[in-house]
PDB file of C-alpha atoms in Angstrom:
ATOM      1  CA  MET W   1       9.361 -36.889 -40.964  1.00 93.00           C
ATOM      2  CA  ASN W   2       9.127 -33.545 -42.633  1.00 95.00           C
ATOM      3  CA  TYR W   3       6.863 -30.465 -42.463  1.00 98.00           C
ATOM      4  CA  TYR W   4       6.578 -28.935 -45.939  1.00 97.00           C
ATOM      5  CA  GLY W   5      10.179 -29.940 -46.604  1.00 97.00           C
ATOM      6  CA  TYR W   6      11.489 -28.993 -43.190  1.00 97.00           C
ATOM      7  CA  PRO W   7      12.830 -31.951 -41.131  1.00 98.00           C
ATOM      8  CA  SER W   8      10.601 -32.650 -38.152  1.00 98.00           C
ATOM      9  CA  GLU W   9      10.093 -35.185 -35.411  1.00 98.00           C
ATOM     10  CA  LEU W  10       7.146 -36.543 -33.364  1.00 98.00           C
ATOM     11  CA  ILE W  11       6.499 -37.126 -29.722  1.00 97.00           C
ATOM     12  CA  GLN W  12       3.268 -38.876 -28.823  1.00 97.00           C
ATOM     13  CA  ASN W  13       1.206 -40.504 -26.127  1.00 98.00           C
ATOM     14  CA  THR W  14      -2.164 -42.253 -25.952  1.00 97.00           C
ATOM     15  CA  HIS W  15      -4.077 -39.088 -26.843  1.00 98.00           C
ATOM     16  CA  TYR W  16      -1.832 -36.689 -28.811  1.00 98.00           C
ATOM     17  CA  CYS W  17       0.886 -36.351 -31.434  1.00 98.00           C
ATOM     18  CA  VAL W  18       3.157 -33.278 -31.183  1.00 98.00           C
ATOM     19  CA  GLU W  19       5.408 -32.376 -34.106  1.00 98.00           C
ATOM     20  CA  TYR W  20       8.458 -30.138 -33.768  1.00 98.00           C
ATOM     21  CA  LEU W  21      11.008 -28.809 -36.202  1.00 98.00           C
ATOM     22  CA  LYS W  22      14.526 -30.281 -36.049  1.00 98.00           C
ATOM     23  CA  ASN W  23      16.402 -27.670 -38.049  1.00 97.00           C
ATOM     24  CA  ALA W  24      14.702 -24.452 -36.855  1.00 97.00           C
ATOM     25  CA  GLY W  25      13.085 -23.018 -33.736  1.00 97.00           C
ATOM     26  CA  PRO W  26      12.267 -23.918 -31.059  1.00 98.00           C
ATOM     27  CA  ARG W  27       8.966 -24.478 -32.958  1.00 98.00           C
ATOM     28  CA  ILE W  28       6.008 -26.793 -32.583  1.00 98.00           C
ATOM     29  CA  VAL W  29       4.339 -27.141 -35.954  1.00 98.00           C
ATOM     30  CA  GLY W  30       1.836 -29.936 -35.350  1.00 98.00           C
ATOM     31  CA  PHE W  31      -0.633 -30.893 -32.637  1.00 98.00           C
ATOM     32  CA  ARG W  32      -3.068 -33.708 -33.434  1.00 98.00           C
ATOM     33  CA  LEU W  33      -5.445 -35.973 -31.698  1.00 98.00           C
ATOM     34  CA  ARG W  34      -4.092 -39.516 -31.861  1.00 97.00           C
ATOM     35  CA  GLY W  35      -5.432 -41.313 -34.860  1.00 95.00           C
ATOM     36  CA  SER W  36      -6.318 -38.095 -36.731  1.00 96.00           C
ATOM     37  CA  ASP W  37      -4.361 -36.421 -39.552  1.00 95.00           C
ATOM     38  CA  LYS W  38      -5.989 -33.041 -38.773  1.00 97.00           C
ATOM     39  CA  ASN W  39      -3.489 -30.465 -37.502  1.00 98.00           C
ATOM     40  CA  LEU W  40      -5.049 -28.352 -34.800  1.00 98.00           C
ATOM     41  CA  LEU W  41      -2.416 -25.659 -35.414  1.00 98.00           C
ATOM     42  CA  ALA W  42      -2.207 -23.278 -38.307  1.00 98.00           C
ATOM     43  CA  GLU W  43       0.173 -24.147 -41.129  1.00 98.00           C
ATOM     44  CA  THR W  44       1.972 -21.212 -42.769  1.00 97.00           C
ATOM     45  CA  PRO W  45       5.186 -22.689 -44.247  1.00 95.00           C
ATOM     46  CA  GLY W  46       5.627 -20.051 -46.929  1.00 92.00           C
ATOM     47  CA  GLU W  47       4.935 -16.954 -44.913  1.00 96.00           C
ATOM     48  CA  GLY W  48       7.459 -14.649 -43.304  1.00 95.00           C
ATOM     49  CA  TRP W  49       9.046 -11.221 -43.552  1.00 95.00           C
ATOM     50  CA  LYS W  50      12.419  -9.547 -43.890  1.00 95.00           C
ATOM     51  CA  THR W  51      14.221  -8.172 -40.835  1.00 94.00           C
ATOM     52  CA  ALA W  52      17.489  -6.362 -40.361  1.00 94.00           C
ATOM     53  CA  HIS W  53      18.946  -9.648 -39.305  1.00 95.00           C
ATOM     54  CA  GLY W  54      17.635 -11.910 -42.094  1.00 94.00           C
ATOM     55  CA  GLU W  55      14.366 -13.507 -43.070  1.00 96.00           C
ATOM     56  CA  TYR W  56      11.890 -14.377 -40.330  1.00 96.00           C
ATOM     57  CA  ARG W  57      10.011 -17.545 -41.332  1.00 96.00           C
ATOM     58  CA  LEU W  58       6.621 -17.930 -39.705  1.00 97.00           C
ATOM     59  CA  TYR W  59       6.360 -21.710 -40.365  1.00 98.00           C
ATOM     60  CA  GLY W  60       3.099 -22.007 -38.381  1.00 98.00           C
ATOM     61  CA  GLY W  61       2.216 -23.625 -35.115  1.00 98.00           C
ATOM     62  CA  HIS W  62       3.689 -22.421 -31.822  1.00 98.00           C
ATOM     63  CA  ARG W  63       6.641 -20.128 -31.054  1.00 98.00           C
ATOM     64  CA  LEU W  64       8.351 -18.296 -28.185  1.00 98.00           C
ATOM     65  CA  TRP W  65       8.721 -14.503 -28.368  1.00 98.00           C
ATOM     66  CA  TYR W  66       9.211 -11.872 -25.707  1.00 98.00           C
ATOM     67  CA  ALA W  67       7.544  -8.598 -24.796  1.00 98.00           C
ATOM     68  CA  PRO W  68       7.581  -5.619 -25.064  1.00 97.00           C
ATOM     69  CA  GLU W  69       7.663  -6.194 -28.799  1.00 96.00           C
ATOM     70  CA  GLN W  70      10.688  -4.700 -30.590  1.00 93.00           C
ATOM     71  CA  PRO W  71      10.837  -4.855 -34.389  1.00 86.00           C
ATOM     72  CA  ASP W  72      13.566  -7.088 -35.710  1.00 88.00           C
ATOM     73  CA  LEU W  73      14.469  -8.318 -32.199  1.00 94.00           C
ATOM     74  CA  THR W  74      11.403  -9.957 -30.692  1.00 95.00           C
ATOM     75  CA  GLY W  75      10.985 -11.813 -33.961  1.00 94.00           C
ATOM     76  CA  PHE W  76      14.713 -12.565 -34.356  1.00 95.00           C
ATOM     77  CA  PRO W  77      15.173 -15.216 -37.095  1.00 96.00           C
ATOM     78  CA  ASP W  78      15.288 -18.721 -35.669  1.00 96.00           C
ATOM     79  CA  ASN W  79      16.108 -20.677 -38.790  1.00 96.00           C
ATOM     80  CA  ASP W  80      18.979 -22.690 -37.333  1.00 96.00           C
ATOM     81  CA  ALA W  81      18.743 -26.131 -35.684  1.00 98.00           C
ATOM     82  CA  PRO W  82      18.151 -26.059 -31.942  1.00 98.00           C
ATOM     83  CA  LEU W  83      19.822 -28.417 -29.550  1.00 98.00           C
ATOM     84  CA  VAL W  84      17.323 -31.247 -28.988  1.00 98.00           C
ATOM     85  CA  GLU W  85      17.501 -32.885 -25.595  1.00 98.00           C
ATOM     86  CA  THR W  86      15.445 -36.058 -25.134  1.00 97.00           C
ATOM     87  CA  LEU W  87      13.504 -36.206 -21.870  1.00 97.00           C
ATOM     88  CA  PRO W  88      11.752 -39.237 -20.235  1.00 95.00           C
ATOM     89  CA  ASN W  89       8.314 -37.919 -21.439  1.00 96.00           C
ATOM     90  CA  GLY W  90       9.206 -35.333 -24.040  1.00 98.00           C
ATOM     91  CA  VAL W  91      11.919 -33.072 -25.424  1.00 98.00           C
ATOM     92  CA  GLU W  92      13.589 -29.753 -24.762  1.00 98.00           C
ATOM     93  CA  LEU W  93      14.465 -27.540 -27.739  1.00 98.00           C
ATOM     94  CA  VAL W  94      17.227 -25.011 -26.974  1.00 98.00           C
ATOM     95  CA  GLN W  95      18.085 -22.252 -29.421  1.00 98.00           C
ATOM     96  CA  ALA W  96      21.620 -20.993 -29.806  1.00 97.00           C
ATOM     97  CA  VAL W  97      22.304 -17.645 -28.098  1.00 98.00           C
ATOM     98  CA  GLU W  98      21.071 -14.826 -30.385  1.00 96.00           C
ATOM     99  CA  ARG W  99      24.114 -12.862 -31.494  1.00 93.00           C
ATOM    100  CA  ILE W 100      22.306  -9.514 -31.384  1.00 94.00           C
ATOM    101  CA  THR W 101      20.107  -9.779 -28.314  1.00 95.00           C
ATOM    102  CA  GLY W 102      22.106 -12.157 -26.178  1.00 97.00           C
ATOM    103  CA  LEU W 103      18.966 -14.098 -25.438  1.00 97.00           C
ATOM    104  CA  GLN W 104      18.679 -17.878 -25.501  1.00 98.00           C
ATOM    105  CA  ARG W 105      15.173 -19.267 -26.055  1.00 98.00           C
ATOM    106  CA  ALA W 106      14.150 -22.758 -24.983  1.00 98.00           C
ATOM    107  CA  LEU W 107      10.927 -24.778 -25.142  1.00 98.00           C
ATOM    108  CA  ARG W 108      10.301 -27.947 -23.137  1.00 98.00           C
ATOM    109  CA  VAL W 109       7.420 -30.218 -24.233  1.00 98.00           C
ATOM    110  CA  GLU W 110       6.269 -33.020 -21.944  1.00 98.00           C
ATOM    111  CA  MET W 111       3.284 -35.335 -21.660  1.00 98.00           C
ATOM    112  CA  GLU W 112       2.661 -38.407 -19.561  1.00 98.00           C
ATOM    113  CA  PRO W 113       2.088 -41.663 -21.483  1.00 97.00           C
ATOM    114  CA  ASP W 114      -1.676 -41.580 -20.839  1.00 97.00           C
ATOM    115  CA  GLY W 115      -1.947 -37.896 -19.956  1.00 97.00           C
ATOM    116  CA  ARG W 116      -4.625 -35.620 -21.424  1.00 96.00           C
ATOM    117  CA  GLU W 117      -2.480 -32.543 -21.138  1.00 97.00           C
ATOM    118  CA  VAL W 118       0.656 -31.394 -22.979  1.00 98.00           C
ATOM    119  CA  LYS W 119       2.888 -29.368 -20.712  1.00 98.00           C
ATOM    120  CA  LEU W 120       4.983 -26.560 -22.280  1.00 98.00           C
ATOM    121  CA  THR W 121       7.696 -24.653 -20.431  1.00 98.00           C
ATOM    122  CA  HIS W 122       9.033 -21.574 -22.191  1.00 98.00           C
ATOM    123  CA  ARG W 123      12.356 -20.139 -21.004  1.00 98.00           C
ATOM    124  CA  LEU W 124      14.286 -16.999 -21.892  1.00 98.00           C
ATOM    125  CA  GLU W 125      17.859 -16.829 -20.582  1.00 98.00           C
ATOM    126  CA  ASN W 126      19.845 -13.634 -20.578  1.00 98.00           C
ATOM    127  CA  GLN W 127      23.302 -14.421 -21.911  1.00 97.00           C
ATOM    128  CA  SER W 128      24.183 -10.760 -22.552  1.00 97.00           C
ATOM    129  CA  PRO W 129      26.362  -8.637 -20.260  1.00 97.00           C
ATOM    130  CA  THR W 130      23.533  -6.282 -19.302  1.00 97.00           C
ATOM    131  CA  GLU W 131      20.159  -6.496 -17.521  1.00 98.00           C
ATOM    132  CA  MET W 132      17.017  -6.937 -19.614  1.00 97.00           C
ATOM    133  CA  GLU W 133      13.407  -6.171 -18.762  1.00 98.00           C
ATOM    134  CA  ILE W 134      11.353  -8.762 -20.651  1.00 98.00           C
ATOM    135  CA  ALA W 135       8.309 -11.043 -20.442  1.00 98.00           C
ATOM    136  CA  PRO W 136       7.988 -14.473 -22.019  1.00 98.00           C
ATOM    137  CA  TRP W 137       5.359 -14.528 -24.749  1.00 98.00           C
ATOM    138  CA  ALA W 138       3.959 -17.892 -25.945  1.00 98.00           C
ATOM    139  CA  ILE W 139       2.147 -17.615 -29.299  1.00 98.00           C
ATOM    140  CA  THR W 140      -0.101 -20.403 -30.612  1.00 98.00           C
ATOM    141  CA  MET W 141      -1.335 -20.080 -34.207  1.00 98.00           C
ATOM    142  CA  LEU W 142      -4.648 -21.725 -34.949  1.00 98.00           C
ATOM    143  CA  PRO W 143      -6.521 -22.289 -38.270  1.00 98.00           C
ATOM    144  CA  PRO W 144      -8.931 -19.594 -39.326  1.00 97.00           C
ATOM    145  CA  GLY W 145     -12.704 -19.996 -39.048  1.00 97.00           C
ATOM    146  CA  GLY W 146     -12.988 -20.903 -35.406  1.00 98.00           C
ATOM    147  CA  THR W 147     -14.031 -18.950 -32.335  1.00 98.00           C
ATOM    148  CA  VAL W 148     -11.886 -17.849 -29.350  1.00 98.00           C
ATOM    149  CA  ILE W 149     -13.665 -18.163 -26.001  1.00 98.00           C
ATOM    150  CA  LEU W 150     -12.254 -16.176 -23.080  1.00 98.00           C
ATOM    151  CA  PRO W 151     -13.331 -15.783 -19.419  1.00 96.00           C
ATOM    152  CA  GLN W 152     -13.594 -12.409 -17.789  1.00 93.00           C
ATOM    153  CA  ALA W 153     -13.528 -11.540 -14.105  1.00 90.00           C
ATOM    154  CA  ASN W 154     -17.086 -11.664 -12.758  1.00 82.00           C
ATOM    155  CA  ALA W 155     -16.209 -10.659  -9.196  1.00 84.00           C
ATOM    156  CA  PRO W 156     -13.986  -8.047  -7.544  1.00 88.00           C
ATOM    157  CA  LEU W 157     -10.259  -8.902  -7.745  1.00 82.00           C
ATOM    158  CA  GLY W 158      -9.664  -8.002  -4.104  1.00 83.00           C
ATOM    159  CA  ASN W 159     -10.954  -4.488  -3.461  1.00 86.00           C
ATOM    160  CA  GLU W 160     -14.452  -3.935  -4.837  1.00 89.00           C
ATOM    161  CA  PHE W 161     -13.708  -0.241  -5.384  1.00 91.00           C
ATOM    162  CA  LEU W 162     -10.996  -0.998  -7.899  1.00 89.00           C
ATOM    163  CA  PRO W 163     -11.586  -2.032 -11.574  1.00 91.00           C
ATOM    164  CA  ASN W 164     -11.614  -5.699 -12.352  1.00 90.00           C
ATOM    165  CA  ARG W 165     -11.701  -5.823 -16.174  1.00 92.00           C
ATOM    166  CA  ASN W 166      -9.766  -4.259 -19.058  1.00 95.00           C
ATOM    167  CA  LEU W 167      -9.721  -4.473 -22.829  1.00 97.00           C
ATOM    168  CA  VAL W 168      -6.706  -3.261 -24.829  1.00 98.00           C
ATOM    169  CA  LEU W 169      -6.735  -2.547 -28.575  1.00 98.00           C
ATOM    170  CA  TRP W 170      -3.849  -2.235 -31.030  1.00 98.00           C
ATOM    171  CA  PRO W 171      -3.823   0.728 -33.446  1.00 97.00           C
ATOM    172  CA  TYR W 172      -5.199  -1.311 -36.412  1.00 97.00           C
ATOM    173  CA  ALA W 173      -8.083  -2.737 -34.351  1.00 97.00           C
ATOM    174  CA  HIS W 174     -11.527  -1.141 -34.019  1.00 96.00           C
ATOM    175  CA  TRP W 175     -13.984  -0.988 -31.108  1.00 96.00           C
ATOM    176  CA  ASN W 176     -16.882  -1.859 -33.411  1.00 96.00           C
ATOM    177  CA  ASP W 177     -15.247  -4.935 -34.984  1.00 97.00           C
ATOM    178  CA  PRO W 178     -18.128  -7.488 -35.227  1.00 97.00           C
ATOM    179  CA  ARG W 179     -15.719 -10.346 -34.553  1.00 98.00           C
ATOM    180  CA  VAL W 180     -15.469  -9.280 -30.894  1.00 98.00           C
ATOM    181  CA  ILE W 181     -18.535 -10.237 -28.810  1.00 97.00           C
ATOM    182  CA  VAL W 182     -18.472  -8.960 -25.213  1.00 96.00           C
ATOM    183  CA  LYS W 183     -20.578 -10.642 -22.570  1.00 93.00           C
ATOM    184  CA  GLU W 184     -20.730  -9.880 -18.841  1.00 90.00           C
ATOM    185  CA  ASP W 185     -18.276 -12.521 -17.753  1.00 89.00           C
ATOM    186  CA  HIS W 186     -16.733 -13.796 -21.021  1.00 94.00           C
ATOM    187  CA  LEU W 187     -15.621 -12.739 -24.471  1.00 97.00           C
ATOM    188  CA  PHE W 188     -15.835 -14.292 -27.950  1.00 98.00           C
ATOM    189  CA  VAL W 189     -13.547 -13.458 -30.861  1.00 98.00           C
ATOM    190  CA  ARG W 190     -14.404 -14.869 -34.276  1.00 98.00           C
ATOM    191  CA  GLY W 191     -11.324 -16.079 -36.184  1.00 98.00           C
ATOM    192  CA  GLU W 192     -12.686 -14.748 -39.474  1.00 95.00           C
ATOM    193  CA  ASP W 193     -11.221 -12.676 -42.325  1.00 93.00           C
ATOM    194  CA  ARG W 194     -13.037  -9.351 -42.420  1.00 92.00           C
ATOM    195  CA  GLY W 195     -10.522  -7.553 -44.585  1.00 91.00           C
ATOM    196  CA  GLN W 196      -8.715  -5.958 -41.647  1.00 95.00           C
ATOM    197  CA  LEU W 197      -6.423  -7.071 -38.869  1.00 97.00           C
ATOM    198  CA  LEU W 198      -7.635  -7.468 -35.311  1.00 98.00           C
ATOM    199  CA  LYS W 199      -5.712  -7.616 -32.048  1.00 98.00           C
ATOM    200  CA  ILE W 200      -7.046  -7.257 -28.506  1.00 98.00           C
ATOM    201  CA  GLY W 201      -5.593  -8.042 -25.120  1.00 98.00           C
ATOM    202  CA  TYR W 202      -6.706  -8.106 -21.482  1.00 98.00           C
ATOM    203  CA  TYR W 203      -5.875  -9.400 -18.033  1.00 97.00           C
ATOM    204  CA  ASN W 204      -7.256 -12.936 -17.689  1.00 97.00           C
ATOM    205  CA  PRO W 205      -7.400 -13.924 -13.979  1.00 94.00           C
ATOM    206  CA  TYR W 206      -8.467 -17.514 -14.651  1.00 95.00           C
ATOM    207  CA  GLY W 207      -5.464 -18.588 -16.782  1.00 96.00           C
ATOM    208  CA  TRP W 208      -7.236 -20.274 -19.693  1.00 97.00           C
ATOM    209  CA  ALA W 209      -8.437 -19.611 -23.237  1.00 98.00           C
ATOM    210  CA  ALA W 210     -10.235 -21.889 -25.708  1.00 98.00           C
ATOM    211  CA  TYR W 211     -10.619 -22.157 -29.471  1.00 98.00           C
ATOM    212  CA  TRP W 212     -13.518 -24.021 -31.066  1.00 98.00           C
ATOM    213  CA  HIS W 213     -12.770 -24.973 -34.635  1.00 98.00           C
ATOM    214  CA  ALA W 214     -14.190 -27.635 -36.922  1.00 95.00           C
ATOM    215  CA  GLU W 215     -15.642 -29.917 -34.211  1.00 96.00           C
ATOM    216  CA  THR W 216     -12.607 -29.748 -31.954  1.00 98.00           C
ATOM    217  CA  LEU W 217     -12.270 -27.750 -28.745  1.00 98.00           C
ATOM    218  CA  PHE W 218      -8.738 -26.642 -27.860  1.00 98.00           C
ATOM    219  CA  CYS W 219      -7.894 -25.319 -24.367  1.00 98.00           C
ATOM    220  CA  LYS W 220      -4.722 -23.426 -23.457  1.00 97.00           C
ATOM    221  CA  ARG W 221      -4.030 -22.940 -19.747  1.00 97.00           C
ATOM    222  CA  PHE W 222      -1.266 -20.688 -18.470  1.00 97.00           C
ATOM    223  CA  ALA W 223       0.258 -19.454 -15.240  1.00 93.00           C
ATOM    224  CA  VAL W 224      -1.176 -16.198 -13.711  1.00 96.00           C
ATOM    225  CA  LEU W 225       0.518 -14.065 -11.074  1.00 96.00           C
ATOM    226  CA  PRO W 226      -2.045 -11.639  -9.513  1.00 93.00           C
ATOM    227  CA  GLY W 227      -0.657  -8.129  -9.020  1.00 93.00           C
ATOM    228  CA  ALA W 228       2.302  -8.708 -11.324  1.00 97.00           C
ATOM    229  CA  ASN W 229       3.466  -6.171 -13.874  1.00 98.00           C
ATOM    230  CA  TYR W 230       2.193  -7.491 -17.172  1.00 98.00           C
ATOM    231  CA  PRO W 231       3.167  -5.902 -20.492  1.00 98.00           C
ATOM    232  CA  ASP W 232       0.955  -4.149 -23.059  1.00 98.00           C
ATOM    233  CA  ARG W 233      -1.099  -2.179 -20.501  1.00 97.00           C
ATOM    234  CA  GLY W 234      -1.597  -5.151 -18.196  1.00 97.00           C
ATOM    235  CA  CYS W 235      -2.258  -7.969 -20.612  1.00 98.00           C
ATOM    236  CA  ASN W 236      -1.477 -11.657 -19.922  1.00 98.00           C
ATOM    237  CA  LEU W 237      -3.614 -12.873 -22.823  1.00 98.00           C
ATOM    238  CA  GLU W 238      -3.832 -11.488 -26.353  1.00 98.00           C
ATOM    239  CA  VAL W 239      -5.711 -12.494 -29.512  1.00 98.00           C
ATOM    240  CA  TYR W 240      -4.574 -11.673 -33.022  1.00 98.00           C
ATOM    241  CA  VAL W 241      -6.642 -12.426 -36.143  1.00 98.00           C
ATOM    242  CA  ASN W 242      -5.777 -12.105 -39.820  1.00 97.00           C
ATOM    243  CA  SER W 243      -6.872 -13.859 -43.003  1.00 95.00           C
ATOM    244  CA  HIS W 244      -4.644 -16.891 -42.482  1.00 96.00           C
ATOM    245  CA  TYR W 245      -4.787 -17.744 -38.761  1.00 98.00           C
ATOM    246  CA  ALA W 246      -5.924 -16.735 -35.285  1.00 98.00           C
ATOM    247  CA  GLU W 247      -3.407 -16.513 -32.437  1.00 98.00           C
ATOM    248  CA  LEU W 248      -3.831 -17.242 -28.748  1.00 98.00           C
ATOM    249  CA  GLU W 249      -0.967 -15.518 -26.988  1.00 98.00           C
ATOM    250  CA  SER W 250      -0.170 -15.934 -23.294  1.00 98.00           C
ATOM    251  CA  LEU W 251       2.339 -13.661 -21.544  1.00 98.00           C
ATOM    252  CA  GLY W 252       4.286 -13.718 -18.333  1.00 98.00           C
ATOM    253  CA  PRO W 253       5.012 -10.640 -16.180  1.00 98.00           C
ATOM    254  CA  LEU W 254       7.712  -8.147 -17.101  1.00 98.00           C
ATOM    255  CA  GLU W 255      10.801  -8.992 -15.081  1.00 98.00           C
ATOM    256  CA  ARG W 256      14.324  -7.539 -14.790  1.00 98.00           C
ATOM    257  CA  VAL W 257      16.565 -10.430 -15.832  1.00 98.00           C
ATOM    258  CA  GLN W 258      20.219 -10.192 -14.811  1.00 98.00           C
ATOM    259  CA  PRO W 259      22.996 -11.672 -16.920  1.00 98.00           C
ATOM    260  CA  GLY W 260      23.067 -15.446 -16.553  1.00 98.00           C
ATOM    261  CA  LYS W 261      19.502 -15.576 -15.196  1.00 98.00           C
ATOM    262  CA  CYS W 262      16.253 -16.665 -16.868  1.00 98.00           C
ATOM    263  CA  VAL W 263      12.510 -16.143 -16.861  1.00 98.00           C
ATOM    264  CA  SER W 264       9.914 -18.729 -17.761  1.00 98.00           C
ATOM    265  CA  LEU W 265       6.239 -19.284 -18.539  1.00 98.00           C
ATOM    266  CA  ALA W 266       4.373 -22.575 -18.195  1.00 98.00           C
ATOM    267  CA  GLU W 267       1.239 -23.527 -20.031  1.00 97.00           C
ATOM    268  CA  THR W 268      -0.695 -26.697 -20.858  1.00 98.00           C
ATOM    269  CA  TRP W 269      -2.752 -27.762 -23.903  1.00 98.00           C
ATOM    270  CA  GLU W 270      -5.730 -30.021 -24.036  1.00 98.00           C
ATOM    271  CA  ALA W 271      -8.048 -30.845 -26.893  1.00 98.00           C
ATOM    272  CA  GLN W 272     -11.079 -33.073 -27.465  1.00 96.00           C
ATOM    273  CA  PRO W 273     -13.720 -33.793 -30.144  1.00 97.00           C
ATOM    274  CA  ALA W 274     -16.711 -31.595 -29.368  1.00 96.00           C
ATOM    275  CA  GLY W 275     -18.936 -31.539 -32.442  1.00 96.00           C
ATOM    276  CA  ARG W 276     -19.936 -28.297 -34.120  1.00 96.00           C
ATOM    277  CA  MET W 277     -19.934 -25.242 -31.941  1.00 97.00           C
ATOM    278  CA  PRO W 278     -23.495 -24.472 -30.705  1.00 96.00           C
ATOM    279  CA  GLU W 279     -25.184 -21.415 -32.205  1.00 95.00           C
ATOM    280  CA  ASP W 280     -26.172 -20.503 -28.650  1.00 96.00           C
ATOM    281  CA  LEU W 281     -23.060 -18.786 -27.403  1.00 95.00           C
ATOM    282  CA  GLU W 282     -23.928 -19.483 -23.781  1.00 94.00           C
ATOM    283  CA  GLU W 283     -23.827 -23.202 -24.523  1.00 96.00           C
ATOM    284  CA  ALA W 284     -20.478 -22.822 -26.236  1.00 96.00           C
ATOM    285  CA  TRP W 285     -19.170 -20.896 -23.251  1.00 95.00           C
ATOM    286  CA  LEU W 286     -20.237 -23.594 -20.755  1.00 95.00           C
ATOM    287  CA  ALA W 287     -18.683 -26.343 -22.840  1.00 94.00           C
ATOM    288  CA  ALA W 288     -15.373 -24.459 -23.048  1.00 95.00           C
ATOM    289  CA  ALA W 289     -15.473 -23.656 -19.339  1.00 94.00           C
ATOM    290  CA  ARG W 290     -16.050 -27.293 -18.445  1.00 93.00           C
ATOM    291  CA  LEU W 291     -13.064 -28.512 -20.503  1.00 92.00           C
ATOM    292  CA  CYS W 292     -10.762 -25.804 -19.210  1.00 92.00           C
ATOM    293  CA  GLY W 293     -11.738 -26.316 -15.556  1.00 85.00           C
ATOM    294  CA  HIS W 294     -13.267 -22.898 -14.905  1.00 68.00           C
ATOM    295  CA  LEU W 295     -14.265 -22.878 -11.271  1.00 49.00           C
ATOM    296  CA  SER W 296     -16.888 -20.191 -11.342  1.00 45.00           C
ATOM    297  CA  VAL W 297     -19.458 -21.473 -13.841  1.00 41.00           C
ATOM    298  CA  GLU W 298     -22.695 -20.904 -11.991  1.00 40.00           C
ATOM    299  CA  GLY W 299     -24.565 -24.107 -11.190  1.00 37.00           C
ATOM    300  CA  GLU W 300     -21.883 -26.389 -12.600  1.00 39.00           C
ATOM    301  CA  GLY W 301     -20.401 -27.500  -9.308  1.00 32.00           C
ATOM    302  CA  MET W 302     -16.867 -27.232 -10.601  1.00 29.00           C
TER     303      MET W 302
END
């Protein structure tokens, strides 16, 4: 197979097809419902930028970065073939050690033959001679035009006298951006081109985020460690929107990683046909919460 001229390979089960690059990465560039040719991930084969260490090619799909973001290092070019290890129910893609950072990035993709979830394990291994303080950062690029659906804490996170919600903006984002719709216990972010970039982040205690696009509902679940030191002012979930794609970005805690040690972040994907997103946002919220297994949807008995 090939993805816009780049050699690729498929793994699949009863419900999904997952496409990964053979000569670059680790990268997932395709995620499809079985029997459909519609890629649920954004495709950006011609996009990229120059770095001090060569061209960074965006490709599209899903990638592994690390936080805090450092120009030219977090997005270190990954244009060489990873080691591909075949697993009983998937593959593991292992990047060569980066000559500048000393990091080795790896992505394991697994799904049971009849499973409705795709399990991803992201790993960063410190192969340098010095300690690093980093957090794994899993970035999923999705086609523009959909809507991100995010849960917020609707109860005290322990002590009721302490804050239980936050919202973090990047310098190019604006508080009054109409794409961000804030409700009492959830958020919506429209993946639309408004002529300006948008990025927000927050602490998501429930460990899931959804994207409703063109009659398909995509759910991304990720591990959460309450009380951990998350990057970017306490964010474990971030959303980025430009004219070409919307990103759902999950993050692990910041950890001090000794030479020879690693840090990892697990997440799962699930998708299903869902029809057009209801105009009533509360209906959309309930549908997303049902798929993602949100346990505090009032009256749903979940």
